């Protein structure tokens, strides 16, 4: 009996609650609808105003370099091409906050020479003019031969920069060593000082000098190349500015190259596009640098040619014929 | 002290006879014109070679990426070295108090001026972009040894020029009234350049002080030019250049080539200018002794430079030294060391050899050897860089100088000869007043 009463009471309570809920719900919905109407109207109105403003006759909105939105008359709009002064100043400054670093895994290199070709085509070089060259190395009779891609080592203590009499070659804050061929006097002291033979000289007119002659000189690409000046590996500074991997790194079919930022402790393989920790990669694989005894502090690391999954084949000897001027 | 020097009849007589002897050669005669014509024709032909180089680029030379410094740089080092003779003869020997250097000091200065002046031009011929030479001054970085070299070579040239000119002012004053039959411009030049010299004692005292300051200043400058030149190589970590004794090694070598150059010039002036009375056998004898001394010092440095790395035979040094001792450069290396240094030293130990003609022949060997020694220092080491030379055309591996390169080098030598000829033909080569004083002093001793 008492149990039934209880149940009845509960039921009427439930009914009350339902009625109460539906009223609250209604009020909420009305408020919401109102709010939507008001904000929607406001949005439409401001959108309308914005559209009106945007269509102000003869004006266009432009975001400036220091992040300000401004309006300028359409007829004053010009296509922007970076001039020499800008290319030079940004090229000499480098990319703030970065410390570019390269890791070359010798156990993967099979002398495909795709890195060499990509580099030469990007920088307008002849087949025997190298920013990066793959060498056959053999330290002693009983040690194995292996292939070694050799770009500029971008030393942190660069002997070439020390000896340059006119500041034509310089070290940037992001670790890259560049050469400014608008400044180079062609004394070749840097070539004499470089222990890695990383630098080359234009003994004659560069291969595409006629086609390049009207281009604005970009120190990060070193094009147009100039007769009587030095050229060298640039770590593809122009690609780095656009957030891309260097030409040689992305061209390699065998996963030899890693490239990245020492500050982030991360390097990306150019073939697999896998990003790994720089410190772990070096630690797990016995990373080393060339000629550490010279104290040049290279930014290029090598992983030893161990556990190679292929036979060492030197392939056909290539003949290189010098183009006569 | 107020007196005028060279005022007594006796002294005037001495000046007169000296001036007659020495000024006899100050003239523009057919021989001079023919010789200059020959030199300028040769120069023009060689400059044509340089024009080709300018148009086509340094590729017309035998230089390539691996051996990128060759004959031009070797020639530059040789020029800087030979120019050091001015400092050795005038300053080192002069300040010690040797009187016998007086008649040859001006000859030494002429050689110093000519070689130092042309050394700068030789460097320009090696530049890929000679049009950008002003950049060295506009954007120069003091960290670079090239800047040091430019600074000290220029300083040395100016000091040598002053050291040639200052002691000549009294001579110009003596000579200006004795130039009958010479071109007007020359007489005018003598008048202007003698600055109305009165032979007053005060003038001589000031002159003496000025010259003494120059003689002292030029010693560190001369050491600097050749030490810095050696550092152009020694600051790099390359096989054959990576040496701590390069500074003194170069300086001692410079004394050898400089002494040889002076002896050759002495012989020429003795015979052609008939100045045997002043450039006499005794002076030659003493120069022979100087040559023995500097030769032995240079030999000592050679021993250090080759024996010590030769004992250790580090990988790179071993390849380099094998090339020099038994390889591609063996004939040149042993030729230089034996015929250009050891044999001359041994021969000059004998008094019978220390006579003008044998010394001329020996000095020619020494001078030519000195040139090739610079070549041996500069070129062979570059063919063996730390990393192998691969995937390049064959002509990039071994350096062979081309005809154009040789012609441009000949041009520089011709230019040196032109400068020496002009200075020695238009101005007295033996100091008149200093010789007169010398004779007066000798008279006093004998009286």
XYZ file of C-alpha atoms in Angstrom:
772
model
C 0.000 0.000 0.000
C 2.502 2.460 1.148
C 4.611 1.357 -1.764
C 1.829 2.272 -4.268
C 1.376 5.700 -2.702
C 4.991 6.317 -3.009
C 4.991 5.409 -6.645
C 2.050 7.749 -7.320
C 3.781 10.618 -5.609
C 6.853 10.011 -7.644
C 4.901 10.035 -10.861
C 3.291 13.413 -10.172
C 6.731 14.766 -9.295
C 8.058 13.531 -12.594
C 5.221 15.217 -14.431
C 6.001 18.512 -12.750
C 9.608 18.156 -13.746
C 8.682 17.534 -17.390
C 6.504 20.610 -17.522
C 9.187 22.688 -15.818
C 11.838 21.386 -18.255
C 9.869 22.147 -21.368
C 9.311 25.741 -20.213
C 12.983 26.231 -19.491
C 13.767 24.719 -22.825
C 11.430 27.057 -24.596
C 12.918 30.109 -22.921
C 16.403 28.943 -23.787
C 15.470 28.400 -27.405
C 13.862 31.817 -27.696
C 16.909 33.481 -26.201
C 19.189 31.527 -28.480
C 17.130 32.400 -31.537
C 17.251 36.041 -30.516
C 20.985 35.934 -30.021
C 21.480 34.234 -33.352
C 19.336 36.816 -35.065
C 21.211 39.690 -33.461
C 24.713 38.324 -34.095
C 23.767 37.091 -37.548
C 22.336 40.484 -38.363
C 25.399 42.174 -36.985
C 27.616 39.820 -38.975
C 25.670 40.391 -42.128
C 25.733 44.089 -41.511
C 29.473 44.227 -40.851
C 30.065 41.869 -43.765
C 28.031 44.184 -45.876
C 30.065 47.143 -44.675
C 33.275 45.218 -45.247
C 32.161 44.305 -48.733
C 31.276 47.922 -49.321
C 34.686 49.028 -48.019
C 36.482 46.349 -50.037
C 34.900 47.531 -53.172
C 36.015 51.070 -52.598
C 36.800 52.133 -56.084
C 40.438 51.910 -57.155
C 41.920 50.685 -53.833
C 43.473 47.433 -52.788
C 44.436 46.067 -49.387
C 48.033 45.014 -48.865
C 49.827 43.387 -45.936
C 53.148 45.132 -45.381
C 56.413 43.513 -44.318
C 55.890 44.631 -40.697
C 52.379 43.035 -40.657
C 50.208 46.139 -41.150
C 47.123 46.033 -43.366
C 47.103 49.088 -45.588
C 45.284 50.301 -48.638
C 46.951 51.545 -51.739
C 45.541 52.780 -55.018
C 45.417 50.030 -57.623
C 47.340 52.056 -60.140
C 50.269 52.267 -57.732
C 50.550 48.517 -57.448
C 53.819 47.068 -58.806
C 54.957 43.486 -59.120
C 57.666 43.005 -56.493
C 61.036 41.618 -57.539
C 63.700 41.517 -54.833
C 66.536 43.824 -55.861
C 70.240 43.172 -55.454
C 70.421 45.183 -52.248
C 67.698 43.154 -50.581
C 69.025 39.824 -51.865
C 72.459 40.737 -50.564
C 71.367 41.896 -47.123
C 69.116 38.907 -46.459
C 71.680 36.576 -48.015
C 74.430 37.802 -45.738
C 72.227 37.756 -42.636
C 70.876 34.225 -42.940
C 67.804 32.736 -41.328
C 67.523 33.655 -37.625
C 67.253 30.892 -35.063
C 68.517 28.131 -37.346
C 71.722 26.088 -37.252
C 71.646 23.999 -40.415
C 73.366 20.665 -40.302
C 73.822 17.782 -42.740
C 74.369 14.091 -42.044
C 75.685 11.836 -44.791
C 75.175 8.100 -44.334
C 78.052 6.439 -46.167
C 76.527 2.988 -45.717
C 73.819 3.993 -48.185
C 75.799 5.728 -50.929
C 75.988 3.731 -54.172
C 77.447 6.501 -56.317
C 74.199 7.252 -58.133
C 75.528 10.815 -58.497
C 72.000 12.218 -58.547
C 73.059 14.702 -55.865
C 75.829 15.942 -58.150
C 73.525 16.296 -61.152
C 70.752 18.076 -59.239
C 73.271 20.482 -57.779
C 74.941 21.207 -61.118
C 71.644 21.836 -62.850
C 70.425 24.115 -60.041
C 73.617 26.146 -59.944
C 74.443 26.130 -63.665
C 77.712 24.219 -63.513
C 79.524 22.031 -66.030
C 79.692 18.250 -65.461
C 83.187 18.582 -63.996
C 82.467 21.627 -61.836
C 81.408 20.468 -58.412
C 79.739 21.986 -55.415
C 79.299 18.385 -54.320
C 81.357 15.518 -55.670
C 81.160 11.817 -54.844
C 84.631 10.431 -54.230
C 85.897 6.879 -54.053
C 87.654 6.589 -50.734
C 90.003 3.935 -49.447
C 91.977 4.774 -46.341
C 94.423 1.872 -46.439
C 95.067 -1.449 -48.162
C 93.004 -3.571 -45.797
C 90.109 -1.198 -45.230
C 87.164 -1.280 -47.607
C 86.558 1.201 -50.408
C 83.406 3.301 -50.165
C 81.737 6.247 -51.841
C 81.760 9.611 -50.131
C 79.644 12.561 -51.237
C 81.640 15.672 -50.370
C 79.903 19.044 -50.200
C 81.373 22.118 -48.518
C 81.681 21.275 -44.829
C 80.333 24.687 -43.765
C 82.876 24.823 -40.958
C 82.136 26.775 -37.811
C 85.807 27.808 -37.831
C 86.212 28.271 -41.581
C 89.806 28.802 -42.793
C 88.491 30.212 -46.083
C 86.613 33.016 -44.342
C 89.660 33.926 -42.232
C 91.909 34.493 -45.221
C 89.476 36.300 -47.548
C 90.839 39.828 -48.024
C 87.546 41.485 -48.998
C 84.808 39.730 -46.981
C 83.542 38.033 -50.141
C 83.135 34.724 -48.364
C 81.418 34.825 -45.008
C 79.757 32.766 -42.273
C 76.072 33.367 -41.615
C 74.229 33.117 -38.305
C 72.471 29.937 -39.502
C 75.847 28.258 -40.014
C 76.032 28.486 -43.813
C 79.267 29.678 -45.482
C 78.504 31.600 -48.666
C 80.483 33.338 -51.383
C 79.440 36.694 -52.806
C 80.644 36.796 -56.390
C 79.769 40.474 -56.635
C 82.610 41.038 -54.158
C 85.135 38.277 -54.942
C 88.400 39.546 -56.469
C 89.535 36.087 -57.583
C 92.716 35.804 -55.485
C 91.954 32.118 -54.673
C 93.429 32.359 -51.172
C 90.288 30.599 -49.893
C 90.956 27.668 -52.232
C 94.485 27.421 -50.893
C 93.197 27.493 -47.315
C 90.349 24.956 -47.678
C 91.493 21.494 -46.528
C 88.459 19.818 -48.143
C 88.997 21.148 -51.712
C 85.429 22.395 -51.521
C 85.871 25.499 -53.616
C 86.009 25.902 -57.358
C 86.954 28.816 -59.570
C 85.478 29.998 -62.853
C 88.510 29.714 -65.092
C 86.386 30.643 -68.100
C 82.890 31.998 -68.772
C 80.365 29.939 -66.748
C 78.296 27.522 -68.782
C 75.025 29.473 -68.951
C 76.397 32.974 -68.599
C 74.546 34.387 -71.604
C 71.121 33.142 -70.536
C 71.746 34.266 -66.935
C 73.232 37.640 -67.743
C 70.076 39.681 -67.075
C 69.157 37.900 -63.829
C 69.478 39.696 -60.511
C 72.346 38.131 -58.575
C 71.144 36.010 -55.673
C 73.961 35.232 -53.264
C 71.897 32.315 -51.877
C 71.834 30.611 -55.284
C 75.029 32.141 -56.708
C 73.422 32.735 -60.075
C 74.468 34.289 -62.376
C 77.846 32.622 -61.907
C 80.724 34.920 -62.861
C 84.009 34.382 -64.642
C 87.060 35.034 -62.477
C 85.297 34.388 -59.164
C 84.914 31.514 -56.737
C 81.812 29.384 -56.419
C 81.007 26.705 -53.873
C 78.314 24.625 -52.162
C 75.715 26.880 -50.527
C 73.686 24.277 -48.574
C 71.038 25.422 -51.096
C 70.399 28.543 -49.042
C 67.665 29.608 -51.463
C 65.716 26.407 -50.793
C 66.219 26.699 -47.030
C 64.608 30.147 -47.158
C 61.512 28.497 -48.651
C 61.480 25.698 -46.084
C 62.661 23.051 -48.521
C 65.522 20.547 -48.390
C 68.697 21.231 -50.405
C 68.804 20.106 -54.050
C 71.252 17.278 -53.433
C 69.362 16.009 -50.386
C 66.020 15.685 -52.171
C 67.608 14.258 -55.322
C 69.245 11.267 -53.635
C 67.459 7.984 -54.450
C 69.262 5.992 -51.763
C 68.523 7.797 -48.518
C 72.097 8.986 -48.014
C 71.382 12.536 -46.880
C 69.777 13.897 -43.755
C 69.349 17.633 -43.380
C 67.957 19.728 -40.593
C 68.384 22.150 -37.761
C 70.793 21.518 -34.907
C 68.742 23.781 -32.638
C 65.727 21.506 -33.097
C 67.947 18.417 -32.845
C 66.056 17.078 -35.858
C 67.160 16.036 -39.333
C 65.023 14.839 -42.233
C 66.052 12.157 -44.678
C 65.774 13.507 -48.209
C 64.584 10.200 -49.699
C 62.272 8.741 -47.043
C 61.280 12.150 -45.642
C 61.571 10.615 -42.170
C 62.579 13.038 -39.466
C 64.828 11.699 -36.723
C 66.699 13.072 -33.761
C 70.129 14.336 -34.832
C 71.779 13.382 -31.545
C 70.334 9.842 -31.635
C 71.259 9.346 -35.280
C 74.845 10.309 -34.574
C 75.031 8.344 -31.346
C 73.540 5.129 -32.689
C 75.622 5.122 -35.848
C 79.007 6.407 -34.721
C 78.760 9.775 -36.480
C 81.995 11.650 -37.153
C 83.365 14.676 -39.007
C 86.155 14.960 -41.583
C 89.657 15.879 -40.371
C 88.661 16.862 -36.825
C 92.356 17.393 -36.039
C 92.309 20.601 -38.104
C 89.853 22.260 -35.737
C 87.622 23.504 -38.535
C 84.400 22.285 -36.810
C 82.415 21.156 -39.864
C 78.608 21.250 -39.936
C 78.554 18.107 -42.067
C 78.583 14.776 -40.224
C 79.282 11.360 -41.693
C 77.974 7.949 -40.660
C 80.521 5.190 -41.315
C 80.077 2.795 -44.291
C 79.161 -0.248 -42.221
C 76.613 -3.047 -42.885
C 76.235 -2.123 -46.527
C 73.491 -4.158 -48.200
C 75.109 -3.909 -51.632
C 78.430 -4.801 -53.238
C 80.880 -1.972 -53.796
C 80.985 -1.449 -57.561
C 83.012 1.349 -58.904
C 81.223 1.187 -62.250
C 82.536 2.598 -65.487
C 85.237 5.205 -65.319
C 83.758 8.445 -66.478
C 85.765 10.621 -68.855
C 85.567 14.344 -68.401
C 86.559 16.610 -71.284
C 87.305 20.211 -70.583
C 85.300 22.682 -72.646
C 87.664 24.974 -74.482
C 86.899 28.654 -74.407
C 130.179 73.462 -38.063
C 129.055 76.293 -40.318
C 131.394 75.183 -42.970
C 130.537 74.139 -46.474
C 131.645 70.641 -47.252
C 133.835 69.816 -50.268
C 135.212 73.390 -50.271
C 138.943 72.819 -50.310
C 140.643 72.591 -53.723
C 141.781 69.089 -52.857
C 138.256 67.903 -52.156
C 136.910 69.693 -55.206
C 139.438 67.829 -57.302
C 138.275 64.524 -55.907
C 134.632 65.355 -56.580
C 135.589 66.415 -60.107
C 137.361 63.222 -61.015
C 134.645 61.060 -59.431
C 131.896 63.009 -61.172
C 133.637 62.638 -64.517
C 133.866 58.867 -64.096
C 130.393 58.281 -62.766
C 128.419 60.843 -64.770
C 129.928 59.610 -68.014
C 127.153 57.006 -68.113
C 124.334 59.436 -67.408
C 123.309 60.037 -70.985
C 120.740 58.981 -73.520
C 122.807 57.278 -76.211
C 121.969 54.921 -79.054
C 122.789 51.875 -76.978
C 120.301 52.949 -74.344
C 117.627 53.706 -76.930
C 118.140 50.385 -78.704
C 117.996 48.476 -75.437
C 114.855 50.312 -74.328
C 113.304 49.758 -77.756
C 113.986 46.056 -77.429
C 112.554 45.911 -73.911
C 109.411 47.809 -74.826
C 108.780 45.669 -77.916
C 109.104 42.568 -75.796
C 106.857 44.111 -73.163
C 104.194 44.932 -75.748
C 104.254 41.371 -77.074
C 103.918 39.967 -73.563
C 101.174 42.419 -72.618
C 99.219 41.112 -75.587
C 99.277 37.744 -73.844
C 97.861 39.429 -70.750
C 95.068 40.951 -72.844
C 94.107 37.458 -73.983
C 94.031 36.383 -70.350
C 91.838 39.348 -69.433
C 89.378 38.545 -72.189
C 89.174 34.792 -71.812
C 89.806 34.386 -68.113
C 92.519 32.641 -66.111
C 91.659 29.424 -67.965
C 94.302 30.393 -70.540
C 96.897 29.573 -67.871
C 97.707 26.042 -66.734
C 96.065 26.783 -63.391
C 92.988 24.793 -62.364
C 91.030 24.105 -59.199
C 93.654 21.945 -57.533
C 96.852 23.762 -58.441
C 95.288 27.194 -58.344
C 98.471 29.101 -57.532
C 101.320 28.585 -59.972
C 103.966 30.472 -61.862
C 102.559 33.923 -61.082
C 102.645 33.399 -57.342
C 106.081 31.729 -57.511
C 107.321 34.715 -59.494
C 105.774 37.085 -56.965
C 107.579 35.361 -54.110
C 110.830 35.522 -56.085
C 110.396 39.261 -56.701
C 109.666 40.031 -53.075
C 112.654 37.902 -52.083
C 115.082 39.581 -54.450
C 113.944 43.042 -53.415
C 115.212 42.292 -49.915
C 118.792 42.912 -51.079
C 118.274 46.656 -50.556
C 117.774 46.119 -46.867
C 120.607 43.587 -46.539
C 123.289 45.691 -48.230
C 122.401 49.224 -47.159
C 120.961 48.599 -43.739
C 122.353 45.464 -42.195
C 125.888 45.754 -43.580
C 125.833 49.577 -43.648
C 124.703 50.007 -40.059
C 127.299 47.520 -38.852
C 129.791 50.005 -40.284
C 131.229 48.231 -43.310
C 132.577 50.959 -45.587
C 132.964 48.703 -48.607
C 129.200 48.582 -49.205
C 129.105 52.304 -50.040
C 129.694 51.986 -53.800
C 127.117 49.216 -54.166
C 124.378 50.447 -51.834
C 122.667 52.475 -54.551
C 122.741 49.549 -56.963
C 121.096 47.419 -54.261
C 118.404 50.047 -53.737
C 117.672 50.257 -57.469
C 117.153 46.504 -57.577
C 114.973 46.664 -54.457
C 112.796 49.409 -55.943
C 112.346 47.636 -59.272
C 111.461 44.249 -57.817
C 109.204 45.600 -55.065
C 107.300 47.799 -57.532
C 106.701 45.016 -60.043
C 105.837 42.441 -57.325
C 102.551 44.291 -56.809
C 101.758 44.085 -60.518
C 102.568 40.371 -60.588
C 99.904 39.790 -57.953
C 97.387 41.670 -60.070
C 98.142 39.405 -63.031
C 97.111 36.439 -60.854
C 93.754 37.963 -59.898
C 90.570 36.628 -61.468
C 88.988 40.063 -61.286
C 91.752 42.683 -61.497
C 89.061 45.332 -62.073
C 88.066 44.816 -58.449
C 91.492 45.726 -57.061
C 90.025 48.813 -55.289
C 87.874 46.408 -53.227
C 91.024 45.468 -51.310
C 91.104 49.020 -49.976
C 87.326 49.548 -49.827
C 86.376 46.294 -48.096
C 89.758 45.140 -46.752
C 89.686 42.796 -43.790
C 92.694 43.035 -41.467
C 92.404 39.325 -40.624
C 93.624 38.416 -44.101
C 97.400 38.072 -44.648
C 96.857 39.575 -48.115
C 96.063 42.873 -46.437
C 99.261 42.640 -44.393
C 101.205 41.897 -47.556
C 99.756 44.831 -49.479
C 100.543 47.135 -46.562
C 104.139 46.074 -45.988
C 105.132 45.725 -49.657
C 103.890 49.261 -50.310
C 105.733 50.536 -47.239
C 108.900 48.756 -48.269
C 108.684 50.201 -51.776
C 108.302 53.746 -50.449
C 111.127 53.338 -47.918
C 113.416 51.902 -50.591
C 112.584 54.781 -52.923
C 113.455 57.302 -50.207
C 116.585 55.396 -49.303
C 117.665 55.566 -52.921
C 116.745 59.212 -53.332
C 117.832 60.914 -50.085
C 121.550 60.070 -50.286
C 121.458 61.053 -53.963
C 120.421 64.690 -53.349
C 124.019 65.963 -52.917
C 125.019 64.021 -56.022
C 122.269 65.680 -58.025
C 123.549 69.054 -56.856
C 127.091 68.128 -57.879
C 125.887 66.769 -61.215
C 123.466 69.474 -62.281
C 126.276 71.791 -63.501
C 128.097 68.972 -65.240
C 125.408 67.822 -67.624
C 126.450 69.526 -70.855
C 124.999 67.865 -73.893
C 122.316 65.966 -71.966
C 118.596 66.486 -72.712
C 117.056 69.608 -71.194
C 114.426 67.704 -69.201
C 117.150 65.798 -67.399
C 119.025 68.971 -66.412
C 115.738 70.480 -65.233
C 114.902 67.362 -63.247
C 118.302 67.429 -61.545
C 117.801 71.081 -60.638
C 114.387 70.457 -59.103
C 115.309 67.240 -57.330
C 118.507 68.635 -55.794
C 116.408 71.096 -53.754
C 119.099 73.807 -53.994
C 121.543 71.697 -52.050
C 124.380 73.903 -50.750
C 126.678 71.199 -49.329
C 126.239 72.919 -45.994
C 127.284 70.904 -42.956
C 123.858 71.377 -41.364
C 122.263 69.921 -44.467
C 124.602 66.950 -44.306
C 123.833 66.433 -40.648
C 120.074 66.435 -41.298
C 120.522 64.154 -44.284
C 122.576 61.779 -42.192
C 119.871 61.633 -39.535
C 117.101 61.083 -42.084
C 118.993 58.300 -43.812
C 119.798 56.655 -40.510
C 116.122 56.628 -39.506
C 115.243 55.089 -42.882
C 117.988 52.485 -42.565
C 116.617 51.406 -39.212
C 112.948 51.508 -40.270
C 113.559 49.431 -43.355
C 114.912 46.443 -41.414
C 111.639 45.445 -39.709
C 109.732 46.356 -42.876
C 111.885 44.083 -45.013
C 111.579 41.247 -42.513
C 107.832 41.869 -42.523
C 107.392 41.715 -46.294
C 108.970 38.374 -46.689
C 107.678 36.868 -43.482
C 104.148 37.862 -44.441
C 104.699 36.511 -47.941
C 105.702 33.196 -46.396
C 102.587 33.300 -44.226
C 100.391 33.410 -47.336
C 101.360 29.739 -47.495
C 102.126 28.831 -43.902
C 98.696 29.898 -42.570
C 97.045 27.154 -44.619
C 96.953 23.518 -43.475
C 98.439 22.239 -46.759
C 101.170 19.682 -47.296
C 104.487 21.428 -47.984
C 103.230 24.791 -46.698
C 102.163 23.850 -43.192
C 105.504 24.761 -41.624
C 106.475 26.878 -38.652
C 109.878 27.887 -40.029
C 108.547 29.371 -43.259
C 109.260 32.954 -42.131
C 113.014 32.608 -41.512
C 113.280 30.046 -44.319
C 111.959 32.627 -46.789
C 114.040 35.479 -45.364
C 117.276 33.528 -45.555
C 116.406 32.470 -49.095
C 115.709 36.086 -49.973
C 119.196 37.091 -48.863
C 120.632 34.488 -51.221
C 118.694 35.597 -54.304
C 119.158 39.283 -53.431
C 122.910 38.920 -53.072
C 123.084 37.081 -56.385
C 121.102 39.846 -58.105
C 123.396 42.535 -56.717
C 126.535 40.667 -57.829
C 125.139 40.320 -61.365
C 124.294 44.033 -61.481
C 127.723 44.932 -60.069
C 129.413 42.961 -62.824
C 127.290 44.609 -65.481
C 128.060 48.139 -64.263
C 131.713 47.318 -63.721
C 132.134 46.209 -67.331
C 129.610 48.291 -69.265
C 129.877 51.504 -67.269
C 133.650 51.090 -66.842
C 133.342 51.608 -63.074
C 135.929 48.990 -62.172
C 137.715 51.519 -60.026
C 134.781 51.651 -57.598
C 133.157 48.282 -58.164
C 136.549 46.728 -57.718
C 137.814 43.208 -57.137
C 137.861 43.771 -53.392
C 134.163 44.609 -53.317
C 133.454 41.454 -55.284
C 135.613 39.435 -52.929
C 133.602 40.695 -49.970
C 130.287 40.061 -51.690
C 131.494 36.523 -52.290
C 131.945 36.107 -48.557
C 128.466 37.519 -47.923
C 127.103 34.977 -50.379
C 128.816 32.134 -48.519
C 127.374 33.315 -45.212
C 123.775 33.754 -46.404
C 124.057 30.533 -48.410
C 125.063 28.527 -45.357
C 122.198 30.003 -43.331
C 119.767 29.153 -46.124
C 121.178 25.649 -46.407
C 120.585 25.210 -42.682
C 116.928 26.139 -43.049
C 116.590 23.816 -46.053
C 117.927 21.000 -43.942
C 115.264 21.698 -41.311
C 112.498 22.127 -43.847
C 113.129 18.831 -45.648
C 114.909 16.543 -43.217
C 112.492 16.814 -40.289
C 109.280 15.981 -42.198
C 111.329 13.500 -44.228
C 112.216 11.660 -41.026
C 108.627 11.450 -39.777
C 107.035 10.832 -43.198
C 103.475 11.677 -42.255
C 101.117 10.478 -44.986
C 100.794 13.760 -46.878
C 104.424 14.780 -46.383
C 105.573 11.376 -47.601
C 103.763 11.759 -50.934
C 104.984 15.325 -51.302
C 108.607 14.570 -50.478
C 108.674 11.524 -52.725
C 107.593 13.760 -55.605
C 110.429 16.156 -54.800
C 113.197 13.666 -54.037
C 112.562 10.957 -56.611
C 109.362 11.813 -58.465
C 108.123 14.320 -60.990
C 110.047 17.281 -59.554
C 113.269 15.437 -58.658
C 115.433 16.933 -61.433
C 114.305 20.433 -60.608
C 114.644 19.936 -56.858
C 118.162 18.485 -56.898
C 119.235 20.920 -59.618
C 118.230 23.832 -57.426
C 119.730 22.438 -54.239
C 123.022 21.299 -55.749
C 123.735 23.725 -58.599
C 121.883 26.660 -57.101
C 123.072 26.416 -53.508
C 125.545 23.756 -52.399
C 128.073 23.983 -55.247
C 128.065 27.813 -55.203
C 128.752 27.823 -51.445
C 131.628 25.370 -51.800
C 133.166 27.180 -54.774
C 132.946 30.578 -53.130
C 134.925 29.295 -50.150
C 138.000 29.603 -52.390
C 139.552 33.011 -52.769
C 140.513 32.338 -56.397
C 136.825 31.904 -57.230
C 135.801 35.120 -55.474
C 136.706 37.175 -58.538
C 134.255 39.122 -60.730
C 133.753 36.756 -63.682
C 133.454 33.434 -61.811
C 131.143 35.153 -59.340
C 128.944 36.395 -62.156
C 128.506 32.864 -63.462
C 127.866 31.448 -60.005
C 125.373 34.205 -59.241
C 123.458 33.503 -62.436
C 123.091 29.886 -61.313
C 122.025 30.996 -57.853
C 119.474 33.504 -59.166
C 117.892 31.089 -61.631
C 117.896 28.420 -58.918
C 116.163 30.874 -56.596
C 113.382 31.388 -59.125
C 112.805 27.665 -59.522
C 113.021 27.159 -55.765
C 109.966 29.416 -55.385
C 108.231 27.300 -58.008
C 109.077 24.145 -56.047
C 107.719 25.716 -52.870
C 104.469 26.937 -54.423
C 103.410 24.321 -56.971
C 103.996 20.635 -56.064
C 102.220 20.566 -52.688
C 98.910 21.594 -54.224
C 98.768 18.483 -56.395
C 98.240 16.399 -53.255
C 95.235 17.732 -51.354
C 93.828 15.862 -48.357
C 90.960 14.402 -50.371
C 91.605 12.664 -53.706
C 91.313 14.492 -57.032
C 88.579 12.627 -58.934
C 86.041 13.037 -61.725
C 87.805 15.960 -63.394
C 89.483 16.370 -66.807
C 93.043 15.019 -66.951
C 94.641 18.427 -67.478
C 93.356 19.449 -64.036
C 95.478 16.901 -62.233
C 98.995 18.025 -63.161
C 99.863 21.696 -63.523
C 101.704 22.740 -66.672
C 102.313 26.454 -67.241
C 101.098 27.662 -70.633
C 102.804 29.952 -73.137
C 100.512 32.844 -72.220
C 101.340 32.440 -68.553
C 105.052 32.368 -69.338
C 104.736 35.465 -71.517
C 103.006 37.398 -68.742
C 105.785 36.329 -66.367
C 108.408 37.451 -68.880
C 106.567 40.790 -69.034
C 107.147 41.266 -65.325
C 110.862 40.534 -65.681
C 111.085 42.938 -68.629
C 109.373 45.583 -66.522
C 111.985 45.109 -63.791
C 114.748 45.544 -66.350
C 113.085 48.697 -67.711
C 112.908 50.258 -64.248
C 116.503 49.307 -63.442
C 117.696 50.661 -66.804
C 115.932 53.986 -66.391
C 117.122 54.500 -62.823
C 120.671 53.442 -63.649
C 120.942 55.380 -66.887
C 119.446 58.707 -65.851
C 120.987 58.911 -62.379
C 124.453 58.152 -61.026
C 124.718 54.498 -59.922
C 127.640 55.031 -57.569
C 127.341 57.727 -54.880
C 129.773 60.537 -55.754
C 129.932 62.444 -52.464
C 130.132 59.372 -50.304
C 133.016 58.035 -52.377
C 134.785 61.422 -52.098
C 134.452 61.316 -48.330
C 135.659 57.768 -48.327
C 138.787 58.755 -50.241
C 139.450 61.743 -47.958
C 139.306 59.480 -44.946
C 141.698 57.040 -46.539
C 144.074 59.920 -47.242
C 143.934 60.977 -43.596
C 144.839 57.486 -42.457
C 147.786 57.226 -44.824
C 149.153 60.658 -43.880
